[in-house]
Amino acid sequence: ATTKPEDALPKSEIIVICVPTPVDENHLPDLRPVEAACKTIARNIGKSKEGNDKKNNLDVPLIVLESTVAPGTCDEVVITILESYGAEKLSRKLKNGKDFFVAHCPERIDPGNKKFHLEDLPRVVGASSDKGLEIAYSFYSSIIKADVLKVSSLKAAEAIKIVENSFRDINIAFVNELAKSFDKLGIDITEVIKGASTKPFAFMPHWPGCGVGGHCISVDPYYLIDKAHKKGFEHEFLKLARSINNSMPAYTISRAKEALAKIGKKITDVKISVLGVAYKKNVDDPRESPAIELIKELKEIGCKVNVYDPYLPKYSTVGTLDMALKSECVILCTDHDEFTSIKPEQLKAVKVFVDGRNSIDRKMFDGLGIVYHGIGR
């Protein structure tokens, strides 16, 4: 292993790019990590061809992009940079299909999920040429146990991952909107979703919460929104879903205000503890976490806020769960196991508990004198 690309790349047969593809503050795609990786590759595979010192079994390297990108990115960005940057740095131009092949095999992983491992997840792969596709197919078939599906183009492979995550974002937005409605109607959304889930076909349960985070679901739809906009089409449905899901931290705060009003308190009158900063349970990843936005909004309205996340101590202002539970108002943002196993005797100081993940049995709060509010329950 090495951290020096000039040592590894010239002799590599397969080069996999798996770098972040975030959005900027305006929710526009930020492809700088992909662009930087492509420039590094072009500079170094070009050295190999120039020096004629390539020592591997393939005539030319296969370059695979695993990062999630908008349809057309491999053609318009990856291949363009590999060819043009090679022309700039070397005495001749690199050519797709001659000096390298390009494939796209979007990564699939569910952090913290012990059921699905990397080698057990089916993959899809598209490429810029038939030969590149066959090489990519053989490569992934050799390292995973699950099926590998060949698709017709780079664009098709790129679109598949965007659709997967946009599908989830849209469905989460739907149940988040239902949650807001059901809070007005006095209906427990968890009961409704569990009931609907008894239908053995044509229904897939999704769950409401204090927001959608992570580097995939909350980001990837923006890539398709931006790409389609540039081509003259507006993804109104995707934009609406993003807007609904982005509204959930503020909505969760409104649930805290409603609960506090029942005991004659304003939200600025009490100390608030936020449980969890990570975007999902039992992981240490805060990227795009709705908890960060929720904490920011609480502070902006003048609230006194404590934060505790056992997986992210640098974000925590208190060192233990019991210290966090000394606040009158508690807002659970991440359903870490430590939080979902809270016992009644730990809640003696708590007057209001807002369950932003609907992850705790509300019956536990009966008889404790605690006002419990969930999201849609």
Coordinates of C-alpha atoms in Angstrom, one line a residue:
A1 CA 0.0 0.0 0.0
T2 CA 1.1 3.6 -0.7
T3 CA -0.2 7.1 -0.4
K4 CA 1.8 8.2 -3.4
P5 CA -0.2 8.1 -6.6
E6 CA 3.0 8.3 -8.7
D7 CA 4.1 5.0 -7.3
A8 CA 0.8 3.1 -7.6
L9 CA -1.0 4.5 -10.7
P10 CA 1.5 3.8 -13.5
K11 CA 1.4 0.0 -12.8
S12 CA -2.3 -0.3 -11.9
E13 CA -4.7 -2.3 -14.0
I14 CA -7.8 -1.2 -12.2
I15 CA -8.2 2.3 -10.8
V16 CA -11.3 3.0 -8.7
I17 CA -12.3 6.6 -7.9
C18 CA -14.4 6.7 -4.7
V19 CA -14.4 10.3 -3.4
P20 CA -17.1 12.6 -1.9
T21 CA -19.5 14.3 -4.2
P22 CA -21.1 16.9 -2.0
V23 CA -23.1 20.0 -2.8
D24 CA -22.2 23.6 -1.9
E25 CA -24.1 26.1 0.2
N26 CA -26.5 26.7 -2.8
H27 CA -27.2 23.0 -3.2
L28 CA -25.2 22.8 -6.4
P29 CA -22.9 19.9 -7.2
D30 CA -19.3 20.1 -6.1
L31 CA -17.3 17.9 -8.3
R32 CA -13.9 19.2 -7.3
P33 CA -12.9 15.9 -5.6
V34 CA -13.7 13.9 -8.8
E35 CA -11.9 16.5 -10.9
A36 CA -8.8 16.4 -8.7
A37 CA -8.7 12.6 -8.8
C38 CA -9.1 12.5 -12.6
K39 CA -6.2 15.0 -13.0
T40 CA -4.0 12.9 -10.8
I41 CA -4.8 9.7 -12.7
A42 CA -4.2 11.4 -16.1
R43 CA -0.9 12.7 -15.0
N44 CA 0.3 9.3 -13.8
I45 CA -1.1 6.9 -16.4
G46 CA 0.3 9.2 -19.0
K47 CA 3.7 8.8 -17.5
S48 CA 3.3 5.0 -17.8
K49 CA 2.4 5.2 -21.5
E50 CA 5.1 7.8 -22.2
G51 CA 7.8 5.7 -20.6
N52 CA 6.4 2.5 -22.0
D53 CA 7.0 0.8 -18.6
K54 CA 3.6 -0.6 -18.0
K55 CA 3.8 -4.0 -16.4
N56 CA 0.4 -5.5 -16.0
N57 CA -1.9 -7.9 -17.7
L58 CA -4.2 -5.3 -19.3
D59 CA -3.1 -3.3 -22.3
V60 CA -4.5 -0.1 -20.8
P61 CA -6.0 0.6 -17.3
L62 CA -9.7 0.6 -16.5
I63 CA -10.8 3.6 -14.5
V64 CA -14.0 3.1 -12.5
L65 CA -15.9 5.9 -10.9
E66 CA -17.9 4.7 -7.9
S67 CA -18.9 8.2 -6.6
T68 CA -22.5 9.2 -7.1
V69 CA -22.8 11.7 -9.9
A70 CA -25.4 13.1 -12.3
P71 CA -26.0 11.3 -15.6
G72 CA -23.4 12.5 -18.1
T73 CA -20.7 13.2 -15.6
C74 CA -18.4 10.3 -16.7
D75 CA -18.6 11.5 -20.3
E76 CA -18.5 15.2 -19.7
V77 CA -16.1 15.4 -16.8
V78 CA -14.2 12.2 -16.2
I79 CA -13.3 11.4 -19.8
T80 CA -12.9 15.0 -20.8
I81 CA -10.4 15.6 -18.0
L82 CA -8.5 12.4 -18.6
E83 CA -8.1 13.3 -22.2
S84 CA -7.5 17.1 -22.0
Y85 CA -5.3 17.0 -18.8
G86 CA -3.2 14.4 -20.4
A87 CA -2.8 16.6 -23.5
E88 CA -1.7 19.5 -21.2
K89 CA 0.9 17.6 -19.2
L90 CA 2.2 15.1 -21.8
S91 CA 3.6 15.2 -25.3
R92 CA 0.6 13.6 -26.7
K93 CA -3.1 13.3 -26.0
L94 CA -4.6 10.4 -24.1
K95 CA -7.5 8.8 -25.8
N96 CA -10.5 7.0 -24.3
G97 CA -10.7 3.5 -25.5
K98 CA -7.0 3.5 -26.5
D99 CA -5.1 4.7 -23.4
F100 CA -7.7 3.9 -20.9
F101 CA -11.3 2.6 -20.4
V102 CA -13.9 4.3 -18.2
A103 CA -16.7 2.5 -16.2
H104 CA -19.2 3.6 -13.6
C105 CA -20.2 1.2 -10.8
P106 CA -22.0 3.3 -8.2
E107 CA -21.1 2.3 -4.7
R108 CA -23.8 0.7 -2.5
I109 CA -23.3 0.6 1.2
D110 CA -25.5 1.1 4.3
P111 CA -23.2 2.3 7.1
G112 CA -24.0 0.6 10.4
N113 CA -26.1 -2.1 8.8
K114 CA -24.8 -5.5 9.9
K115 CA -27.1 -7.4 7.6
F116 CA -25.8 -6.1 4.3
H117 CA -22.0 -6.3 3.6
L118 CA -20.2 -4.9 0.6
E119 CA -19.7 -8.3 -1.0
D120 CA -23.4 -9.2 -0.6
L121 CA -24.9 -6.3 -2.4
P122 CA -25.7 -6.5 -6.1
R123 CA -24.0 -4.0 -8.3
V124 CA -24.6 -2.3 -11.7
V125 CA -21.9 -1.3 -14.1
G126 CA -21.9 0.7 -17.3
A127 CA -18.9 1.6 -19.4
S128 CA -17.7 3.8 -22.3
S129 CA -17.0 0.7 -24.5
D130 CA -17.8 -3.0 -24.8
K131 CA -14.3 -4.0 -23.8
G132 CA -14.3 -1.6 -20.8
L133 CA -17.7 -3.1 -19.8
E134 CA -16.4 -6.7 -19.9
I135 CA -13.3 -5.8 -17.8
A136 CA -15.4 -4.0 -15.2
Y137 CA -17.9 -6.8 -15.1
S138 CA -15.1 -9.4 -14.6
F139 CA -13.5 -7.2 -11.9
Y140 CA -16.6 -6.8 -9.8
S141 CA -17.7 -10.4 -10.3
S142 CA -14.4 -11.5 -8.8
I143 CA -14.7 -9.4 -5.6
I144 CA -18.4 -9.7 -4.7
K145 CA -20.7 -12.7 -4.1
A146 CA -23.8 -11.0 -5.4
D147 CA -24.9 -10.4 -9.0
V148 CA -23.4 -7.8 -11.2
L149 CA -25.7 -6.3 -13.8
K150 CA -24.3 -4.8 -17.0
V151 CA -26.2 -1.8 -18.3
S152 CA -26.1 -0.1 -21.7
S153 CA -24.2 3.1 -20.9
L154 CA -22.4 5.2 -18.4
K155 CA -25.4 7.5 -18.2
A156 CA -27.7 4.6 -17.3
A157 CA -25.4 3.4 -14.5
E158 CA -25.2 7.0 -13.2
A159 CA -28.9 7.4 -13.3
I160 CA -29.6 4.2 -11.3
K161 CA -27.9 5.4 -8.1
I162 CA -29.6 8.8 -8.4
V163 CA -33.0 7.2 -8.8
E164 CA -32.4 4.8 -5.8
N165 CA -31.7 7.7 -3.4
S166 CA -34.3 10.1 -4.9
F167 CA -36.9 7.4 -4.4
R168 CA -36.1 7.2 -0.7
D169 CA -36.0 11.0 -0.4
I170 CA -39.4 11.4 -2.0
N171 CA -41.0 8.7 0.1
I172 CA -39.6 10.0 3.3
A173 CA -40.9 13.5 2.3
F174 CA -44.4 11.9 1.9
V175 CA -44.5 10.4 5.4
N176 CA -43.0 13.6 6.8
E177 CA -45.9 15.5 5.3
L178 CA -48.3 12.9 6.6
A179 CA -46.8 13.3 10.1
K180 CA -47.5 17.0 10.1
S181 CA -51.0 16.4 9.0
F182 CA -51.6 13.6 11.5
D183 CA -50.3 15.7 14.4
K184 CA -53.2 18.0 13.6
L185 CA -55.7 15.1 13.2
G186 CA -54.6 13.2 16.3
I187 CA -53.5 10.1 14.5
D188 CA -50.3 8.1 15.4
I189 CA -48.4 7.7 12.1
T190 CA -46.4 4.8 13.3
E191 CA -49.6 2.8 13.8
V192 CA -50.8 3.8 10.4
I193 CA -47.6 2.8 8.6
K194 CA -47.4 -0.5 10.5
G195 CA -51.0 -1.2 9.5
A196 CA -50.4 -0.3 5.8
S197 CA -47.3 -2.6 5.9
T198 CA -49.5 -5.6 6.4
K199 CA -50.4 -5.3 2.7
P200 CA -48.1 -7.9 1.1
F201 CA -47.7 -5.9 -2.2
A202 CA -47.5 -2.4 -3.5
F203 CA -46.5 -0.7 -0.2
M204 CA -43.0 0.0 1.2
P205 CA -42.8 1.5 4.7
H206 CA -40.8 4.7 5.2
W207 CA -40.7 6.5 8.5
P208 CA -40.9 10.2 9.4
G209 CA -38.4 12.0 11.5
C210 CA -36.6 15.3 12.4
G211 CA -34.9 15.4 9.0
V212 CA -32.9 13.5 6.4
G213 CA -29.1 13.5 6.6
G214 CA -26.1 11.7 5.3
H215 CA -24.0 12.2 2.1
C216 CA -26.4 10.3 -0.1
I217 CA -30.2 10.8 0.3
S218 CA -30.0 14.4 1.3
V219 CA -27.5 15.3 -1.5
D220 CA -28.0 13.1 -4.6
P221 CA -31.4 14.5 -5.7
Y222 CA -29.7 17.9 -6.1
Y223 CA -27.4 16.4 -8.7
L224 CA -30.3 15.3 -10.9
I225 CA -32.2 18.6 -10.2
D226 CA -29.2 20.6 -11.4
K227 CA -28.5 18.4 -14.4
A228 CA -32.1 18.4 -15.6
H229 CA -32.3 22.2 -15.1
K230 CA -29.3 22.7 -17.4
K231 CA -31.1 20.6 -20.0
G232 CA -34.4 22.6 -19.7
F233 CA -36.4 20.4 -17.3
E234 CA -37.5 21.2 -13.8
H235 CA -37.8 18.4 -11.3
E236 CA -40.6 20.0 -9.3
F237 CA -41.4 16.8 -7.4
L238 CA -37.8 16.3 -6.3
K239 CA -37.5 19.9 -5.3
L240 CA -40.6 19.7 -3.2
A241 CA -39.4 16.6 -1.5
R242 CA -36.1 18.3 -0.6
S243 CA -38.0 21.3 0.7
I244 CA -40.2 19.1 3.0
N245 CA -37.3 17.1 4.4
N246 CA -35.3 20.3 4.9
S247 CA -38.2 21.7 6.9
M248 CA -38.2 19.0 9.5
P249 CA -35.6 20.4 12.0
A250 CA -37.8 23.5 12.3
Y251 CA -40.9 21.4 12.6
T252 CA -39.3 19.4 15.4
I253 CA -38.6 22.6 17.3
S254 CA -42.2 23.6 16.8
R255 CA -43.2 20.3 18.4
A256 CA -41.0 21.1 21.4
K257 CA -42.7 24.5 21.7
E258 CA -46.1 22.9 21.7
A259 CA -45.1 20.4 24.4
L260 CA -43.6 23.1 26.5
A261 CA -46.7 25.3 26.2
K262 CA -48.6 22.5 27.9
I263 CA -46.6 23.0 31.0
G264 CA -46.7 26.8 30.8
K265 CA -43.1 27.2 29.5
K266 CA -41.5 29.0 26.5
I267 CA -38.7 27.3 24.7
T268 CA -36.2 30.0 25.8
D269 CA -37.2 29.4 29.5
V270 CA -35.6 25.9 29.8
K271 CA -32.4 24.1 29.2
I272 CA -32.6 21.8 26.1
S273 CA -30.6 18.7 25.5
V274 CA -30.2 17.4 22.0
L275 CA -29.5 13.7 21.9
G276 CA -27.5 12.7 18.8
V277 CA -25.7 14.5 16.1
A278 CA -24.9 11.7 13.7
Y279 CA -27.2 11.4 10.7
K280 CA -28.2 7.8 11.6
K281 CA -28.0 5.4 14.5
N282 CA -24.8 3.9 15.8
V283 CA -22.4 5.7 13.4
D284 CA -20.0 8.6 13.8
D285 CA -20.9 10.5 10.6
P286 CA -22.4 14.0 11.1
R287 CA -22.6 14.9 7.4
E288 CA -25.7 16.8 6.4
S289 CA -27.2 15.7 9.8
P290 CA -30.6 17.5 10.5
A291 CA -29.4 17.7 14.2
I292 CA -26.8 20.2 13.2
E293 CA -29.4 22.5 11.6
L294 CA -31.8 21.9 14.6
I295 CA -29.1 23.0 17.1
K296 CA -28.3 26.0 15.0
E297 CA -31.9 27.1 14.9
L298 CA -32.3 26.6 18.6
K299 CA -29.3 28.8 19.3
E300 CA -30.6 31.4 16.9
I301 CA -33.8 31.9 18.9
G302 CA -31.8 32.2 22.1
C303 CA -32.2 28.7 23.6
K304 CA -29.7 27.2 26.1
V305 CA -28.6 24.0 24.5
N306 CA -26.6 20.9 25.6
V307 CA -25.6 18.3 23.1
Y308 CA -24.6 14.7 23.6
D309 CA -23.6 12.0 21.1
P310 CA -21.5 9.1 22.2
Y311 CA -20.2 8.5 18.7
L312 CA -19.2 12.2 18.2
P313 CA -17.6 13.5 21.4
K314 CA -16.3 16.6 19.6
Y315 CA -19.9 17.8 19.1
S316 CA -20.9 17.0 22.6
T317 CA -21.1 19.6 25.4
V318 CA -21.8 17.1 28.1
G319 CA -20.0 13.8 28.6
T320 CA -22.7 11.4 29.5
L321 CA -26.3 10.6 28.7
D322 CA -27.3 11.1 32.4
M323 CA -25.9 14.6 32.3
A324 CA -27.9 15.4 29.2
L325 CA -31.0 14.1 30.8
K326 CA -30.8 16.8 33.5
S327 CA -32.4 19.2 31.2
E328 CA -36.1 19.9 31.4
C329 CA -36.6 19.5 27.6
V330 CA -35.0 16.7 25.6
I331 CA -35.0 16.4 21.8
L332 CA -33.9 13.0 20.4
C333 CA -32.4 13.5 16.9
T334 CA -30.5 10.2 16.4
D335 CA -31.8 6.8 17.5
H336 CA -28.6 5.4 18.9
D337 CA -29.0 2.3 20.9
E338 CA -28.0 4.1 24.1
F339 CA -30.9 6.5 23.6
T340 CA -33.6 4.0 22.7
S341 CA -32.8 2.0 25.8
I342 CA -33.4 4.9 28.2
K343 CA -35.0 3.8 31.5
P344 CA -37.8 5.8 33.3
E345 CA -35.5 6.3 36.3
Q346 CA -33.2 8.3 34.1
L347 CA -35.9 10.8 33.3
K348 CA -36.6 12.4 36.7
A349 CA -35.6 15.9 35.7
V350 CA -37.2 15.8 32.2
K351 CA -40.5 17.6 31.7
V352 CA -40.8 17.4 27.9
F353 CA -39.4 14.7 25.6
V354 CA -39.5 15.2 21.8
D355 CA -38.8 12.0 20.0
G356 CA -37.5 13.1 16.6
R357 CA -37.2 9.5 15.4
N358 CA -40.4 8.0 17.0
S359 CA -38.0 5.4 18.4
I360 CA -39.1 5.1 22.0
D361 CA -42.3 3.4 23.2
R362 CA -44.5 6.3 24.2
K363 CA -46.2 4.2 26.8
M364 CA -43.0 4.4 28.9
F365 CA -43.8 8.1 29.6
D366 CA -47.3 7.3 31.0
G367 CA -47.4 8.2 34.7
L368 CA -44.0 10.0 34.6
G369 CA -45.5 13.5 34.3
I370 CA -43.6 14.0 31.1
V371 CA -45.1 15.5 28.0
Y372 CA -44.1 13.3 25.1
H373 CA -44.3 14.5 21.5
G374 CA -43.1 12.5 18.4
I375 CA -43.2 13.3 14.8
G376 CA -46.7 12.4 13.7
R377 CA -47.6 10.9 17.1

